[in-house]
């Protein structure tokens, strides 16, 4: 019987999972390294500008570097400068930051230069925001544009996840943070393959970003607090109470957020809104002291260097002032993220709890305070647990943190988030 050679061949066999994952490695490593370099470049520019604004200029004018007058003038001027930049740069440095999250769809590439410049000035001027949101948005925009151009046919979601992971890995100095955050993101989206298959590329990008930043800048989140030793049953109650207090403070910020945003939007002009926001931030800085300025990472280390060096009332004032500064900065139009200022709030609250009840271990108080505030403001469970734990580099606090996270999550879940829809209504 003759075989018809013209008969159509059967469907080509599907490539094995390994053959699908291997080609992702090189793009992932490339995106991770470039994401870290963008973060490092903006950070170095911000540090240089910060030295000029807070050291060179006040010294030349014979004004105290962190005097009340200089804080008010500098932050007001920073708001004016950022407002003018947003008015003139292409794309106005992206959408209203009150409506954006940590990982969003890509922006047009033309927006990126203005967004990065505005971010550097915001960080240098002492505004209570971190670099995470705008840097992640910029890296996602660049990765999606370049990835689709040089590797056509690849899905945009791949480049988005690689850039997000590379940036988060660089920010925290470890790919674990990127994997944990993207785990929550990926589980909300339908897609083929096991979770670890879908995390393969992002984990490689996060590793590349973390290693690049570690080798070049040596970031550290460890507050060098006394080790948490000899846990006992009373610590469970302390952990839950402090974490719930942090969550309540964070939720107050969340509920105030749409109202402050509405007030600034009523000014109908970004220059006016940002100048007014800068003035209010300067007044808050004069009230809370210079440690309540900036994104808060370096300041929180200084705060934790002497846990018993301030009375409980001073720690409480700093926590409240920083919370108010975060709400104002995020709602008036400054470009920046909310994670690092929230960490400062949690640390100040934990130190306040330790000062009130000295029998509560300081490491436990600080980590539970951070856990509660972050859960309320970010609504990211893994991120909150990871960030709180990494501050003390002590695995002994993990069981307490896990227990404390349960009642806190019951308090915050289903409630408004610190992010708005375009019409100004809270996102749930």
Tab-separated table of C-alpha atoms in Angstrom:
chain	number	residue	atom	x	y	z
A	1	UNK	CA	0.000	0.000	0.000
A	2	UNK	CA	1.508	3.338	-1.103
A	3	UNK	CA	2.036	6.101	1.398
A	4	UNK	CA	0.771	9.517	0.363
A	5	UNK	CA	3.748	11.747	0.985
A	6	UNK	CA	1.660	14.814	0.291
A	7	UNK	CA	-0.526	14.227	3.359
A	8	UNK	CA	-0.176	17.014	5.914
A	9	UNK	CA	2.157	16.288	8.792
A	10	UNK	CA	0.816	16.140	12.312
A	11	UNK	CA	1.162	19.097	14.667
A	12	UNK	CA	4.700	19.898	15.791
A	13	UNK	CA	5.420	18.655	19.290
A	14	UNK	CA	5.207	21.239	22.054
A	15	UNK	CA	8.639	22.337	23.303
A	16	UNK	CA	9.505	20.930	26.673
A	17	UNK	CA	9.182	23.163	29.699
A	18	UNK	CA	12.958	23.356	30.075
A	19	UNK	CA	13.354	24.496	26.464
A	20	UNK	CA	10.782	27.218	27.087
A	21	UNK	CA	12.459	28.473	30.247
A	22	UNK	CA	16.111	28.444	29.154
A	23	UNK	CA	15.799	31.286	26.596
A	24	UNK	CA	14.423	33.550	29.329
A	25	UNK	CA	17.652	33.526	31.350
A	26	UNK	CA	19.722	35.987	29.308
A	27	UNK	CA	16.930	38.590	28.917
A	28	UNK	CA	16.109	38.235	32.614
A	29	UNK	CA	19.703	38.799	33.713
A	30	UNK	CA	20.053	41.757	31.344
A	31	UNK	CA	16.862	43.414	32.557
A	32	UNK	CA	17.834	42.814	36.192
A	33	UNK	CA	21.239	44.463	35.791
A	34	UNK	CA	19.855	47.434	33.864
A	35	UNK	CA	17.051	47.912	36.406
A	36	UNK	CA	19.600	48.086	39.223
A	37	UNK	CA	21.744	50.559	37.278
A	38	UNK	CA	18.769	52.873	36.716
A	39	UNK	CA	17.972	52.760	40.442
A	40	UNK	CA	21.600	53.367	41.348
A	41	UNK	CA	21.906	56.266	38.902
A	42	UNK	CA	18.828	58.039	40.255
A	43	UNK	CA	19.950	57.384	43.848
A	44	UNK	CA	23.411	58.869	43.203
A	45	UNK	CA	21.892	61.914	41.490
A	46	UNK	CA	19.510	62.394	44.413
A	47	UNK	CA	22.338	62.082	46.934
A	48	UNK	CA	24.387	64.689	45.087
A	49	UNK	CA	21.463	67.108	44.986
A	50	UNK	CA	20.723	66.390	48.643
A	51	UNK	CA	24.260	67.365	49.636
A	52	UNK	CA	23.860	70.658	47.797
A	53	UNK	CA	20.432	71.435	49.244
A	54	UNK	CA	21.068	70.375	52.824
A	55	UNK	CA	24.804	71.022	53.305
A	56	UNK	CA	26.419	73.291	50.709
A	57	UNK	CA	23.667	75.915	50.449
A	58	UNK	CA	22.836	76.323	54.163
A	59	UNK	CA	26.545	76.447	55.026
A	60	UNK	CA	27.127	79.107	52.379
A	61	UNK	CA	24.185	81.128	53.719
A	62	UNK	CA	25.199	80.552	57.367
A	63	UNK	CA	21.860	78.914	58.090
A	64	UNK	CA	21.459	75.804	60.208
A	65	UNK	CA	21.303	72.737	57.960
A	66	UNK	CA	18.159	71.417	59.589
A	67	UNK	CA	16.821	74.559	61.190
A	68	UNK	CA	13.061	74.988	61.046
A	69	UNK	CA	13.425	77.895	58.621
A	70	UNK	CA	15.626	75.940	56.232
A	71	UNK	CA	13.371	72.889	56.264
A	72	UNK	CA	10.322	75.023	55.440
A	73	UNK	CA	12.101	76.978	52.700
A	74	UNK	CA	13.744	73.944	51.096
A	75	UNK	CA	10.655	71.759	51.019
A	76	UNK	CA	8.482	74.584	49.721
A	77	UNK	CA	11.043	75.332	47.003
A	78	UNK	CA	11.264	71.615	46.191
A	79	UNK	CA	7.503	71.493	45.729
A	80	UNK	CA	7.619	74.512	43.430
A	81	UNK	CA	10.501	73.051	41.396
A	82	UNK	CA	8.848	69.638	41.073
A	83	UNK	CA	5.569	71.279	40.054
A	84	UNK	CA	7.271	73.320	37.340
A	85	UNK	CA	9.123	70.254	36.060
A	86	UNK	CA	5.954	68.192	35.913
A	87	UNK	CA	4.317	71.014	33.950
A	88	UNK	CA	7.017	71.117	31.244
A	89	UNK	CA	8.417	67.570	30.866
A	90	UNK	CA	6.893	65.241	28.235
A	91	UNK	CA	3.950	63.293	29.592
A	92	UNK	CA	3.967	65.391	32.797
A	93	UNK	CA	6.086	62.728	34.557
A	94	UNK	CA	3.346	60.118	34.347
A	95	UNK	CA	-0.176	59.872	35.760
A	96	UNK	CA	-1.360	61.126	39.130
A	97	UNK	CA	0.792	59.131	41.606
A	98	UNK	CA	-2.196	58.726	43.939
A	99	UNK	CA	-3.695	56.392	41.310
A	100	UNK	CA	-0.623	54.217	40.733
A	101	UNK	CA	0.644	51.097	42.482
A	102	UNK	CA	4.008	49.383	42.709
A	103	UNK	CA	3.584	47.260	39.564
A	104	UNK	CA	1.433	48.857	36.857
A	105	UNK	CA	1.101	48.597	33.050
A	106	UNK	CA	3.969	50.242	31.121
A	107	UNK	CA	4.075	53.998	30.621
A	108	UNK	CA	5.007	55.563	27.259
A	109	UNK	CA	8.833	55.616	27.035
A	110	UNK	CA	8.866	59.380	26.497
A	111	UNK	CA	7.631	59.866	30.061
A	112	UNK	CA	10.628	58.120	31.616
A	113	UNK	CA	13.317	60.897	31.561
A	114	UNK	CA	11.012	63.432	33.189
A	115	UNK	CA	9.779	60.888	35.736
A	116	UNK	CA	13.337	59.994	36.777
A	117	UNK	CA	14.382	63.644	37.059
A	118	UNK	CA	11.330	64.507	39.165
A	119	UNK	CA	11.978	61.465	41.365
A	120	UNK	CA	15.585	62.486	42.010
A	121	UNK	CA	14.532	65.992	42.998
A	122	UNK	CA	11.771	64.639	45.233
A	123	UNK	CA	14.198	62.357	47.066
A	124	UNK	CA	16.805	65.117	47.419
A	125	UNK	CA	14.335	67.702	48.676
A	126	UNK	CA	13.437	65.761	51.809
A	127	UNK	CA	9.963	64.624	50.744
A	128	UNK	CA	8.645	61.633	52.720
A	129	UNK	CA	8.474	59.180	49.823
A	130	UNK	CA	10.690	56.347	48.596
A	131	UNK	CA	11.955	55.625	45.076
A	132	UNK	CA	10.189	52.299	44.564
A	133	UNK	CA	7.066	53.267	42.578
A	134	UNK	CA	8.568	55.654	39.995
A	135	UNK	CA	11.750	53.602	39.489
A	136	UNK	CA	9.730	50.437	38.952
A	137	UNK	CA	7.436	52.282	36.519
A	138	UNK	CA	10.420	53.651	34.581
A	139	UNK	CA	12.139	50.267	34.366
A	140	UNK	CA	8.919	48.568	33.241
A	141	UNK	CA	8.460	51.153	30.482
A	142	UNK	CA	12.054	50.758	29.269
A	143	UNK	CA	12.069	46.961	29.446
A	144	UNK	CA	8.778	46.607	27.575
A	145	UNK	CA	9.864	49.015	24.846
A	146	UNK	CA	13.330	47.536	24.322
A	147	UNK	CA	12.220	43.946	24.825
A	148	UNK	CA	9.446	44.108	22.260
A	149	UNK	CA	11.790	45.854	19.828
A	150	UNK	CA	14.752	43.480	20.030
A	151	UNK	CA	12.818	40.286	20.743
A	152	UNK	CA	9.599	40.755	18.773
A	153	UNK	CA	6.747	38.413	19.472
A	154	UNK	CA	7.436	38.084	23.180
A	155	UNK	CA	4.527	38.931	25.488
A	156	UNK	CA	4.572	42.293	27.213
A	157	UNK	CA	3.758	40.573	30.527
A	158	UNK	CA	7.169	38.870	30.440
A	159	UNK	CA	9.096	42.138	30.252
A	160	UNK	CA	6.839	43.750	32.834
A	161	UNK	CA	7.496	40.984	35.354
A	162	UNK	CA	11.235	40.938	34.650
A	163	UNK	CA	11.586	44.692	35.159
A	164	UNK	CA	9.465	44.679	38.299
A	165	UNK	CA	11.466	41.802	39.782
A	166	UNK	CA	14.814	43.334	38.848
A	167	UNK	CA	13.894	46.650	40.429
A	168	UNK	CA	12.447	45.152	43.611
A	169	UNK	CA	15.453	42.855	43.964
A	170	UNK	CA	17.754	45.868	43.651
A	171	UNK	CA	15.722	47.944	46.109
A	172	UNK	CA	15.843	45.317	48.844
A	173	UNK	CA	19.204	43.768	47.951
A	174	UNK	CA	17.686	40.287	47.656
A	175	UNK	CA	15.600	38.442	45.042
A	176	UNK	CA	13.408	37.017	47.809
A	177	UNK	CA	11.501	40.294	48.057
A	178	UNK	CA	10.776	40.258	44.323
A	179	UNK	CA	9.638	36.635	44.413
A	180	UNK	CA	7.301	37.232	47.340
A	181	UNK	CA	5.670	40.330	45.822
A	182	UNK	CA	5.259	38.745	42.397
A	183	UNK	CA	3.844	35.591	43.983
A	184	UNK	CA	0.871	37.649	45.132
A	185	UNK	CA	0.606	39.333	41.714
A	186	UNK	CA	0.859	36.131	39.675
A	187	UNK	CA	-1.668	34.220	41.738
A	188	UNK	CA	-4.254	36.884	40.847
A	189	UNK	CA	-3.701	36.324	37.114
A	190	UNK	CA	-4.595	33.235	35.156
A	191	UNK	CA	-1.701	31.683	33.275
A	192	UNK	CA	-0.228	28.345	32.228
A	193	UNK	CA	2.410	26.494	34.186
A	194	UNK	CA	3.217	26.011	37.833
A	195	UNK	CA	3.909	29.066	39.973
A	196	UNK	CA	7.645	28.395	40.080
A	197	UNK	CA	7.729	28.051	36.301
A	198	UNK	CA	6.175	31.500	36.034
A	199	UNK	CA	8.598	32.851	38.653
A	200	UNK	CA	11.661	31.430	36.894
A	201	UNK	CA	12.436	34.495	34.768
A	202	UNK	CA	11.497	37.096	37.407
A	203	UNK	CA	13.606	35.285	39.999
A	204	UNK	CA	16.602	35.417	37.650
A	205	UNK	CA	15.988	39.133	37.045
A	206	UNK	CA	15.591	39.787	40.772
A	207	UNK	CA	18.831	37.944	41.482
A	208	UNK	CA	20.702	39.973	38.864
A	209	UNK	CA	19.289	43.228	40.216
A	210	UNK	CA	20.078	42.329	43.809
A	211	UNK	CA	23.635	41.203	43.045
A	212	UNK	CA	24.333	44.311	40.983
A	213	UNK	CA	23.150	46.615	43.737
A	214	UNK	CA	24.915	44.599	46.452
A	215	UNK	CA	28.248	44.672	44.625
A	216	UNK	CA	28.032	48.365	43.762
A	217	UNK	CA	26.234	49.950	46.719
A	218	UNK	CA	26.099	47.365	49.571
A	219	UNK	CA	22.552	48.142	50.800
A	220	UNK	CA	21.506	46.922	54.242
A	221	UNK	CA	18.214	46.962	56.127
A	222	UNK	CA	19.566	45.511	59.361
A	223	UNK	CA	18.958	47.959	62.230
A	224	UNK	CA	21.474	46.197	64.500
A	225	UNK	CA	18.952	45.933	67.336
A	226	UNK	CA	19.534	43.628	70.315
A	227	UNK	CA	18.719	40.026	69.443
A	228	UNK	CA	15.295	38.698	70.346
A	229	UNK	CA	16.013	36.078	72.998
A	230	UNK	CA	13.989	33.902	75.361
A	231	UNK	CA	10.505	34.257	73.829
A	232	UNK	CA	7.654	33.786	76.273
A	233	UNK	CA	3.859	33.699	76.150
A	234	UNK	CA	3.470	37.352	77.082
A	235	UNK	CA	5.277	38.307	73.887
A	236	UNK	CA	2.331	36.982	71.872
A	237	UNK	CA	0.015	39.587	73.402
A	238	UNK	CA	2.612	42.327	72.960
A	239	UNK	CA	3.142	41.398	69.305
A	240	UNK	CA	-0.582	41.443	68.505
A	241	UNK	CA	-1.245	44.728	70.333
A	242	UNK	CA	1.672	46.572	68.705
A	243	UNK	CA	0.891	45.233	65.231
A	244	UNK	CA	-2.771	46.227	65.609
A	245	UNK	CA	-1.728	49.706	66.783
A	246	UNK	CA	0.438	50.026	63.677
A	247	UNK	CA	-2.431	48.878	61.491
A	248	UNK	CA	-4.804	51.396	63.069
A	249	UNK	CA	-2.330	54.224	62.437
A	250	UNK	CA	-1.851	53.002	58.863
A	251	UNK	CA	-5.597	52.785	58.281
A	252	UNK	CA	-6.033	56.353	59.540
A	253	UNK	CA	-3.608	57.375	56.788
A	254	UNK	CA	-5.527	55.292	54.247
A	255	UNK	CA	-8.883	56.854	55.153
A	256	UNK	CA	-7.406	60.377	55.169
A	257	UNK	CA	-5.766	59.869	51.770
A	258	UNK	CA	-8.758	60.548	49.459
A	259	UNK	CA	-9.763	63.653	51.427
A	260	UNK	CA	-6.294	65.236	51.275
A	261	UNK	CA	-6.071	64.309	47.592
A	262	UNK	CA	-9.400	66.036	46.973
A	263	UNK	CA	-8.174	69.191	48.735
A	264	UNK	CA	-5.016	69.380	46.633
A	265	UNK	CA	-6.925	68.611	43.437
A	266	UNK	CA	-9.230	71.543	44.232
A	267	UNK	CA	-6.259	73.846	43.635
A	268	UNK	CA	-6.591	72.833	39.946
A	269	UNK	CA	-2.897	73.286	39.160
A	270	UNK	CA	0.022	70.940	39.924
A	271	UNK	CA	2.424	73.811	40.658
A	272	UNK	CA	0.103	75.238	43.306
A	273	UNK	CA	-0.677	71.805	44.751
A	274	UNK	CA	2.958	70.756	45.008
A	275	UNK	CA	4.105	74.104	46.412
A	276	UNK	CA	1.383	73.949	49.058
A	277	UNK	CA	2.313	70.325	49.751
A	278	UNK	CA	5.972	71.248	50.119
A	279	UNK	CA	5.094	74.026	52.559
A	280	UNK	CA	3.037	71.641	54.697
A	281	UNK	CA	5.844	69.089	54.632
A	282	UNK	CA	8.297	71.760	55.768
A	283	UNK	CA	6.047	72.667	58.680
A	284	UNK	CA	5.726	69.006	59.629
A	285	UNK	CA	9.509	68.639	59.438
A	286	UNK	CA	9.914	71.580	61.779
A	287	UNK	CA	7.519	69.869	64.193
A	288	UNK	CA	8.933	66.351	64.024
A	289	UNK	CA	12.603	67.094	63.434
A	290	UNK	CA	14.893	66.351	60.517
A	291	UNK	CA	14.689	62.573	61.016
A	292	UNK	CA	11.101	62.696	59.770
A	293	UNK	CA	12.288	63.987	56.372
A	294	UNK	CA	13.394	62.014	53.300
A	295	UNK	CA	12.458	58.458	52.392
A	296	UNK	CA	13.425	57.262	55.874
A	297	UNK	CA	15.876	54.380	55.383
A	298	UNK	CA	18.987	56.163	56.675
A	299	UNK	CA	16.931	58.068	59.229
A	300	UNK	CA	15.381	54.907	60.660
A	301	UNK	CA	18.860	53.489	61.302
A	302	UNK	CA	19.789	56.613	63.222
A	303	UNK	CA	16.524	56.404	65.142
A	304	UNK	CA	17.108	52.756	66.085
A	305	UNK	CA	20.763	53.268	67.014
A	306	UNK	CA	19.699	54.424	70.479
A	307	UNK	CA	16.336	52.794	71.324
A	308	UNK	CA	16.340	54.271	74.832
A	309	UNK	CA	17.629	57.693	73.894
A	310	UNK	CA	14.245	59.382	73.501
A	311	UNK	CA	11.059	59.420	75.564
A	312	UNK	CA	7.986	57.569	74.349
A	313	UNK	CA	6.220	60.849	73.566
A	314	UNK	CA	8.928	61.911	71.128
A	315	UNK	CA	8.770	58.591	69.295
A	316	UNK	CA	4.984	58.922	69.117
A	317	UNK	CA	5.197	62.443	67.686
A	318	UNK	CA	7.661	61.279	65.045
A	319	UNK	CA	5.397	58.386	64.046
A	320	UNK	CA	2.363	60.667	63.706
A	321	UNK	CA	4.304	63.390	61.868
A	322	UNK	CA	5.784	60.908	59.418
A	323	UNK	CA	2.346	59.419	58.786
A	324	UNK	CA	0.916	62.861	58.039
A	325	UNK	CA	3.900	63.675	55.822
A	326	UNK	CA	3.397	60.447	53.875
A	327	UNK	CA	-0.283	61.223	53.280
A	328	UNK	CA	0.435	64.777	52.118
A	329	UNK	CA	3.404	63.851	49.919
A	330	UNK	CA	1.526	61.007	48.229
A	331	UNK	CA	-1.651	63.009	47.642
A	332	UNK	CA	-0.341	66.396	46.468
A	333	UNK	CA	1.507	65.053	43.412
A	334	UNK	CA	5.080	64.170	44.419
A	335	UNK	CA	6.331	61.066	42.594
A	336	UNK	CA	7.413	58.353	45.009
A	337	UNK	CA	6.578	55.174	46.876
A	338	UNK	CA	5.056	54.542	50.284
A	339	UNK	CA	7.010	51.514	51.550
A	340	UNK	CA	10.087	53.191	53.029
A	341	UNK	CA	8.233	56.007	54.865
A	342	UNK	CA	5.824	53.390	56.237
A	343	UNK	CA	8.812	51.471	57.618
A	344	UNK	CA	9.925	54.603	59.481
A	345	UNK	CA	6.430	54.999	60.963
A	346	UNK	CA	6.434	51.388	62.139
A	347	UNK	CA	9.896	51.626	63.675
A	348	UNK	CA	9.034	54.846	65.532
A	349	UNK	CA	5.818	53.254	66.801
A	350	UNK	CA	7.667	50.128	67.948
A	351	UNK	CA	10.280	52.201	69.772
A	352	UNK	CA	7.444	54.123	71.426
A	353	UNK	CA	5.930	50.836	72.632
A	354	UNK	CA	9.299	49.692	73.977
A	355	UNK	CA	9.806	53.017	75.771
A	356	UNK	CA	6.366	52.709	77.389
A	357	UNK	CA	6.833	49.065	78.414
A	358	UNK	CA	10.535	48.328	78.612
A	359	UNK	CA	9.928	44.621	79.212
A	360	UNK	CA	8.787	44.288	75.581
A	361	UNK	CA	11.877	43.299	73.553
A	362	UNK	CA	12.829	46.138	71.234
A	363	UNK	CA	13.335	43.847	68.219
A	364	UNK	CA	9.830	42.422	68.655
A	365	UNK	CA	8.261	45.850	69.147
A	366	UNK	CA	9.913	47.357	66.068
A	367	UNK	CA	9.162	44.470	63.712
A	368	UNK	CA	5.525	44.231	64.811
A	369	UNK	CA	5.063	47.970	64.409
A	370	UNK	CA	6.433	47.804	60.873
A	371	UNK	CA	4.314	44.760	60.081
A	372	UNK	CA	1.082	46.482	61.127
A	373	UNK	CA	1.750	49.746	59.289
A	374	UNK	CA	2.867	48.038	56.081
A	375	UNK	CA	-0.084	45.652	55.998
A	376	UNK	CA	-2.475	48.591	56.275
A	377	UNK	CA	-0.752	50.811	53.709
A	378	UNK	CA	0.510	48.307	51.105
A	379	UNK	CA	-1.977	45.432	51.586
A	380	UNK	CA	0.948	43.132	50.620
A	381	UNK	CA	1.193	40.294	53.153
A	382	UNK	CA	4.460	38.724	52.020
A	383	UNK	CA	6.145	42.097	51.549
A	384	UNK	CA	5.115	43.208	55.030
A	385	UNK	CA	6.338	40.026	56.715
A	386	UNK	CA	9.599	40.038	54.775
A	387	UNK	CA	10.381	43.714	55.394
A	388	UNK	CA	9.621	43.472	59.095
A	389	UNK	CA	11.769	40.361	59.521
A	390	UNK	CA	14.736	41.646	57.513
A	391	UNK	CA	15.084	44.692	59.771
A	392	UNK	CA	16.458	42.539	62.575
A	393	UNK	CA	17.934	39.562	60.685
A	394	UNK	CA	16.649	37.331	63.478
A	395	UNK	CA	14.597	34.267	62.609
A	396	UNK	CA	13.305	34.047	66.183
A	397	UNK	CA	10.806	36.856	65.528
A	398	UNK	CA	9.165	35.093	62.566
A	399	UNK	CA	6.676	32.963	64.558
A	400	UNK	CA	5.553	36.053	66.483
A	401	UNK	CA	5.196	38.053	63.279
A	402	UNK	CA	3.120	35.325	61.665
A	403	UNK	CA	0.789	35.205	64.660
A	404	UNK	CA	0.486	39.012	64.773
A	405	UNK	CA	-0.267	39.203	61.050
A	406	UNK	CA	-3.495	37.200	61.412
A	407	UNK	CA	-5.612	39.674	63.442
A	408	UNK	CA	-4.083	42.573	61.516
A	409	UNK	CA	-5.122	41.054	58.205
A	410	UNK	CA	-8.662	40.587	59.512
A	411	UNK	CA	-8.664	44.297	60.326
A	412	UNK	CA	-7.390	45.586	56.968
A	413	UNK	CA	-8.685	43.132	54.377
A	414	UNK	CA	-11.600	44.347	52.280
A	415	UNK	CA	-11.082	47.957	53.349
A	416	UNK	CA	-9.912	50.842	51.127
A	417	UNK	CA	-6.312	50.867	49.942
A	418	UNK	CA	-3.880	53.789	49.814
A	419	UNK	CA	-4.497	54.074	46.083
A	420	UNK	CA	-7.265	55.848	44.208
A	421	UNK	CA	-9.205	55.397	41.004
A	422	UNK	CA	-8.883	58.167	38.434
A	423	UNK	CA	-12.088	59.722	39.730
A	424	UNK	CA	-10.563	59.994	43.228
A	425	UNK	CA	-12.530	57.174	44.857
A	426	UNK	CA	-10.571	54.676	46.985
A	427	UNK	CA	-9.428	51.390	45.491
A	428	UNK	CA	-10.556	48.278	47.360
